[in-house]
XYZ file of N, CA and C in Angstrom:
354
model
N 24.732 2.086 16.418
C 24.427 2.926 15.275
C 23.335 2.265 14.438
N 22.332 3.046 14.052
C 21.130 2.574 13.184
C 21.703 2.272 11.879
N 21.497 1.373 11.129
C 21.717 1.516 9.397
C 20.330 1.029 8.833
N 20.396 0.634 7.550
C 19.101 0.191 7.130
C 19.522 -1.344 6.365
N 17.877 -1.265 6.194
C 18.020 -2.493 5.116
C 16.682 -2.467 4.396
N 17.610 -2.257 3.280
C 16.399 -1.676 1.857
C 15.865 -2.856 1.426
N 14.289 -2.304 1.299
C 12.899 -2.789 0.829
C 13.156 -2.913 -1.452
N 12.847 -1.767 -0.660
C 12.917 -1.152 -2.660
C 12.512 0.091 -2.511
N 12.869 0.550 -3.761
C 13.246 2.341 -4.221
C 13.027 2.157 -5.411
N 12.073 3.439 -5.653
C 11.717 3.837 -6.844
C 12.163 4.850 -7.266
N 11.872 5.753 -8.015
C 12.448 7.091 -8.199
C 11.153 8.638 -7.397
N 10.432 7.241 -6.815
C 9.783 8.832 -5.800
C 9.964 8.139 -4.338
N 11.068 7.519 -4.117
C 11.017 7.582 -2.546
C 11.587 5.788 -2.192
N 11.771 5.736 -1.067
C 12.579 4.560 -1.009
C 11.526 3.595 0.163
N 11.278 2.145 0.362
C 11.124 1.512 1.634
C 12.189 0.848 2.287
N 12.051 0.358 3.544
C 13.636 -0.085 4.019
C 12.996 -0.486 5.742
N 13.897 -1.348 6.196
C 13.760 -1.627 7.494
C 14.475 -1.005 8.355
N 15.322 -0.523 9.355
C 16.112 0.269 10.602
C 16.786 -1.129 11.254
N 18.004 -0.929 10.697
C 18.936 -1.759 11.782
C 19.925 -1.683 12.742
N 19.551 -1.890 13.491
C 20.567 -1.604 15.155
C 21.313 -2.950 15.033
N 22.275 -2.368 15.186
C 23.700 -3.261 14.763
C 23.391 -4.505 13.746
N 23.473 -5.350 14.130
C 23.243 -6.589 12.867
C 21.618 -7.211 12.693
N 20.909 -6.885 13.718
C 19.453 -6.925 13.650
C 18.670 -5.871 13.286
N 17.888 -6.752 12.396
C 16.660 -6.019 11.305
C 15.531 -5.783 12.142
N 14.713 -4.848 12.151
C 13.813 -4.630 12.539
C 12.598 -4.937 11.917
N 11.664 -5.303 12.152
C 11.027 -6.041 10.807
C 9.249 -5.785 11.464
N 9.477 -5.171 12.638
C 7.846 -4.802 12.762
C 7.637 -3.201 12.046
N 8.359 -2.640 11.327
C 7.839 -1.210 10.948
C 8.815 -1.472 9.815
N 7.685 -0.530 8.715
C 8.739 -0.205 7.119
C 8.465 1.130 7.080
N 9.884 2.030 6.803
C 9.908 3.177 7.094
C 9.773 3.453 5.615
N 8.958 4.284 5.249
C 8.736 4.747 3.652
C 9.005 6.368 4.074
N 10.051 6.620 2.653
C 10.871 8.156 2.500
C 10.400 8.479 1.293
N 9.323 9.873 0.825
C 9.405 10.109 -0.580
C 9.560 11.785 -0.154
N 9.691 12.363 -1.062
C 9.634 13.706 -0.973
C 10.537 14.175 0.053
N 9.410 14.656 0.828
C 10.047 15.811 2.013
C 9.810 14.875 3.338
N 9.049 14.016 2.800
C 8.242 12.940 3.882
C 8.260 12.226 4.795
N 8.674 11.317 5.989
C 9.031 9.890 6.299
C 7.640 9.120 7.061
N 7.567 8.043 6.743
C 6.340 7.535 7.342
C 6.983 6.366 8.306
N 6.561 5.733 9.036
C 6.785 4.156 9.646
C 5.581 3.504 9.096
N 5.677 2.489 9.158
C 4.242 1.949 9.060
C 4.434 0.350 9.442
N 3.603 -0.249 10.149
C 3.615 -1.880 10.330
C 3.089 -2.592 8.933
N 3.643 -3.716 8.783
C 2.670 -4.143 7.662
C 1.219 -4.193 7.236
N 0.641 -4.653 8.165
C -0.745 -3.807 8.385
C -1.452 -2.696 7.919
N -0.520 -1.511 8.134
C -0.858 -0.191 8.082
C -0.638 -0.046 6.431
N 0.768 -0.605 6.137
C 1.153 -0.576 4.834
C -0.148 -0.888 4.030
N -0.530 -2.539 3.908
C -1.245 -3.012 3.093
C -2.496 -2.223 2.872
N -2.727 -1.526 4.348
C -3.879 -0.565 4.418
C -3.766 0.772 3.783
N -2.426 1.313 3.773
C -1.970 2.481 2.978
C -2.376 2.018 1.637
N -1.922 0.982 1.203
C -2.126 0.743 -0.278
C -3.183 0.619 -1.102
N -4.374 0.083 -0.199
C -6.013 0.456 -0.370
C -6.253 1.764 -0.385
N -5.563 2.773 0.499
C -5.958 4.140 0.737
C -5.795 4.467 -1.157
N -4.501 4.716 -1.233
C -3.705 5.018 -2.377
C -4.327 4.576 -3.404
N -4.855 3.580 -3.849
C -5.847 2.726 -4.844
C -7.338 3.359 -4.986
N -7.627 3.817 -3.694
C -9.234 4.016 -3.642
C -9.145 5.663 -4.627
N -7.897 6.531 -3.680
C -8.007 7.764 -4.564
C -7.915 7.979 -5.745
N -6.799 6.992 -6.168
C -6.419 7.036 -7.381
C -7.906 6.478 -8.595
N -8.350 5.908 -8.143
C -9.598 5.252 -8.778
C -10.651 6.467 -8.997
N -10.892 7.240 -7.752
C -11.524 8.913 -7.399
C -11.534 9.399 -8.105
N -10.185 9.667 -8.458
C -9.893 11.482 -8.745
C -8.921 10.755 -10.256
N -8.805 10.147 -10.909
C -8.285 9.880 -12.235
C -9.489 10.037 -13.357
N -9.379 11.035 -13.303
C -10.416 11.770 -14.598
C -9.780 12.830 -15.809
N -10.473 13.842 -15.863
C -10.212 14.841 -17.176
C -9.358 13.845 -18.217
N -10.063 12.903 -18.986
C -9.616 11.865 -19.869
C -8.868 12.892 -21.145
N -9.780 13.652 -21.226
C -9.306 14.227 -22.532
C -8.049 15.351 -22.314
N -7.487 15.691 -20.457
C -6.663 17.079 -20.343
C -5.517 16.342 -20.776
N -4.325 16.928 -21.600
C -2.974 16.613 -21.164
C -1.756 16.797 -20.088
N -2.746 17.518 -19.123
C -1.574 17.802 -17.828
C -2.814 17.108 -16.216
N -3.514 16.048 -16.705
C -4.613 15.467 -15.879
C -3.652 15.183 -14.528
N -2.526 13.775 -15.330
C -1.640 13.183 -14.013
C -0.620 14.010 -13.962
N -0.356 15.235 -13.609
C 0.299 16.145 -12.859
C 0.310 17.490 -12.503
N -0.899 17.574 -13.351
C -1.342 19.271 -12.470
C -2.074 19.715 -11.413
N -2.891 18.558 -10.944
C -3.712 18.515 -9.715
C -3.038 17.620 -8.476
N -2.868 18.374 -7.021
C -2.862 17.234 -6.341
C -4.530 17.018 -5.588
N -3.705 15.831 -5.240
C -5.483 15.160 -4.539
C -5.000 14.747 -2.927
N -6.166 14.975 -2.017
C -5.559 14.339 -0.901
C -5.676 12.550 -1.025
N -4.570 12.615 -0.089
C -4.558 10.532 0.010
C -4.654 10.437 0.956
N -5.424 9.710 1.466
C -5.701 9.238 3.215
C -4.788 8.400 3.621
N -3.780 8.289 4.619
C -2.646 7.385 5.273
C -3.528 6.353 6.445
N -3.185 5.863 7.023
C -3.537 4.805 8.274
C -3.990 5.613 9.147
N -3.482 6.874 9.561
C -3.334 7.269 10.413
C -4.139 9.060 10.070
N -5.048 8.445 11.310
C -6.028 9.544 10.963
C -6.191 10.872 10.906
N -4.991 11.276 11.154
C -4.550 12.877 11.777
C -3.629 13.143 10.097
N -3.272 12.130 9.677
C -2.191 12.543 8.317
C -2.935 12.001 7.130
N -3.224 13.276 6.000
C -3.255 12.767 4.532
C -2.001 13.641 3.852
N -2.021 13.056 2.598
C -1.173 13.191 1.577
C -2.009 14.084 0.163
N -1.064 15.075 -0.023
C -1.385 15.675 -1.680
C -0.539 15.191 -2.752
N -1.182 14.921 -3.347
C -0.327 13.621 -4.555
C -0.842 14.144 -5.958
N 0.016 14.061 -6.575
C -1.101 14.172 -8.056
C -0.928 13.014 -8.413
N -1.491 12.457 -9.412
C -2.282 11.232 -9.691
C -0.707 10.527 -10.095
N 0.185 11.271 -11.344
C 1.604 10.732 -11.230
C 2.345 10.059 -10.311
N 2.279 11.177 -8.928
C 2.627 10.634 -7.618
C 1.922 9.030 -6.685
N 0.585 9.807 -7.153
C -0.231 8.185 -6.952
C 0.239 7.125 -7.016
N 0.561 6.806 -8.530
C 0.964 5.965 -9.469
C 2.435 5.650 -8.541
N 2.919 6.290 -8.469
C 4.669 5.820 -8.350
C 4.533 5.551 -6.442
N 3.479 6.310 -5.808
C 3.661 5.653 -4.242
C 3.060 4.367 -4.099
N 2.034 4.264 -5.079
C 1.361 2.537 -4.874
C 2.481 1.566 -5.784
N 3.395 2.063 -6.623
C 4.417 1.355 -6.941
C 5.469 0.877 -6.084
N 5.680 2.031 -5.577
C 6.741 2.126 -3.778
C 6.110 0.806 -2.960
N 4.722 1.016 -2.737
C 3.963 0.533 -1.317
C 4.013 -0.878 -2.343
N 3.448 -0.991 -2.788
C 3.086 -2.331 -3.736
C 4.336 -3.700 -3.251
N 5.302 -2.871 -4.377
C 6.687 -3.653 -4.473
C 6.858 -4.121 -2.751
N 7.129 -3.122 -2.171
C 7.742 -3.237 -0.690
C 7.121 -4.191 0.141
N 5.704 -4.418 -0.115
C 4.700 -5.214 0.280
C 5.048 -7.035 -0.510
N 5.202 -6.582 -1.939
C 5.665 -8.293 -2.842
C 6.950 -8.526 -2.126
N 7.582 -8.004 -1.580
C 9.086 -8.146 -1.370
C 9.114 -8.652 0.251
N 8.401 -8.297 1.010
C 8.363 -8.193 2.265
C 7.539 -9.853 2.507
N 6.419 -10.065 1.343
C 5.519 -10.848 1.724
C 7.041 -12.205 1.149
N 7.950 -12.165 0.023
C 8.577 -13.139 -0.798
C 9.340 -13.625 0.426
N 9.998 -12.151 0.754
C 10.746 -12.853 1.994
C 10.965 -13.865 2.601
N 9.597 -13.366 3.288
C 8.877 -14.160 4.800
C 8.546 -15.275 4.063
N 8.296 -15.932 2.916
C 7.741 -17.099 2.594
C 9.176 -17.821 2.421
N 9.980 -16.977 1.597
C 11.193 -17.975 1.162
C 11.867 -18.348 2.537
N 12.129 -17.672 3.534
C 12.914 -17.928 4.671
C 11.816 -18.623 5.743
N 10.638 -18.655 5.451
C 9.723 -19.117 6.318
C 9.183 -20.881 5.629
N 8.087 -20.643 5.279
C 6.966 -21.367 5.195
C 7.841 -22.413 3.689
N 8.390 -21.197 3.043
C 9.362 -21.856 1.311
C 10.452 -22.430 2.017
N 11.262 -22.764 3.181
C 12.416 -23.002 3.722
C 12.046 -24.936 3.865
N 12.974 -25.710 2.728
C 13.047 -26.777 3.286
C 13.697 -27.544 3.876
């Protein structure tokens, strides 16, 4: 039976690893927001998170509207060249929070049990 093992969760969507019986899987982080599910290698992740950064940098304008970060979505480019994302800039904000964290958490890990292990 698959279970997981959670990354971090925000309130737009969760990251987490897939575990078959007592082993973690640790080459793919499955990110859940919305309606959504992605896999992604770390790689892809860190690369998602540039995607997510570049748009958000884009399309964060109408300074003066009050419905700027949530009345428009924008596409977001994923790793993977066949899939983008419509986000409004709110959403932006809270998936590079998702990707971000999951990425500090993933990298703390591997150092504390790795390289930090004396």
């Amino acid at each position: 039976m698959k279970d997981i093992h959670p990354i971090y969760q925000n309130e737009f969507g969760v990251a987490f690893f897939w575990k078959v019986e007592k082993e973690i899987l640790k080459d793919k982080v499955q990110l859940v927001f919305k309606e959504t599910g992605l896999q992604m290698n770390p790689e892809e992740l860190t690369a998602f998170k540039c995607l997510i950064e570049e748009s958000y940098n884009q399309n964060y304008c109408c300074d003066d509207c009050e419905f700027k970060a949530s009345c428009s979505k924008y596409l977001v480019k994923t790793p993977f060249k066949e899939v983008d994302l419509a986000l409004s800039i709110n959403e932006m904000i809270q998936m590079n929070n998702l990707v971000s964290t999951a990425l500090f958490k993933i990298d703390l890990e591997s150092y504390l049990w790795g390289a930090g292990l004396n």
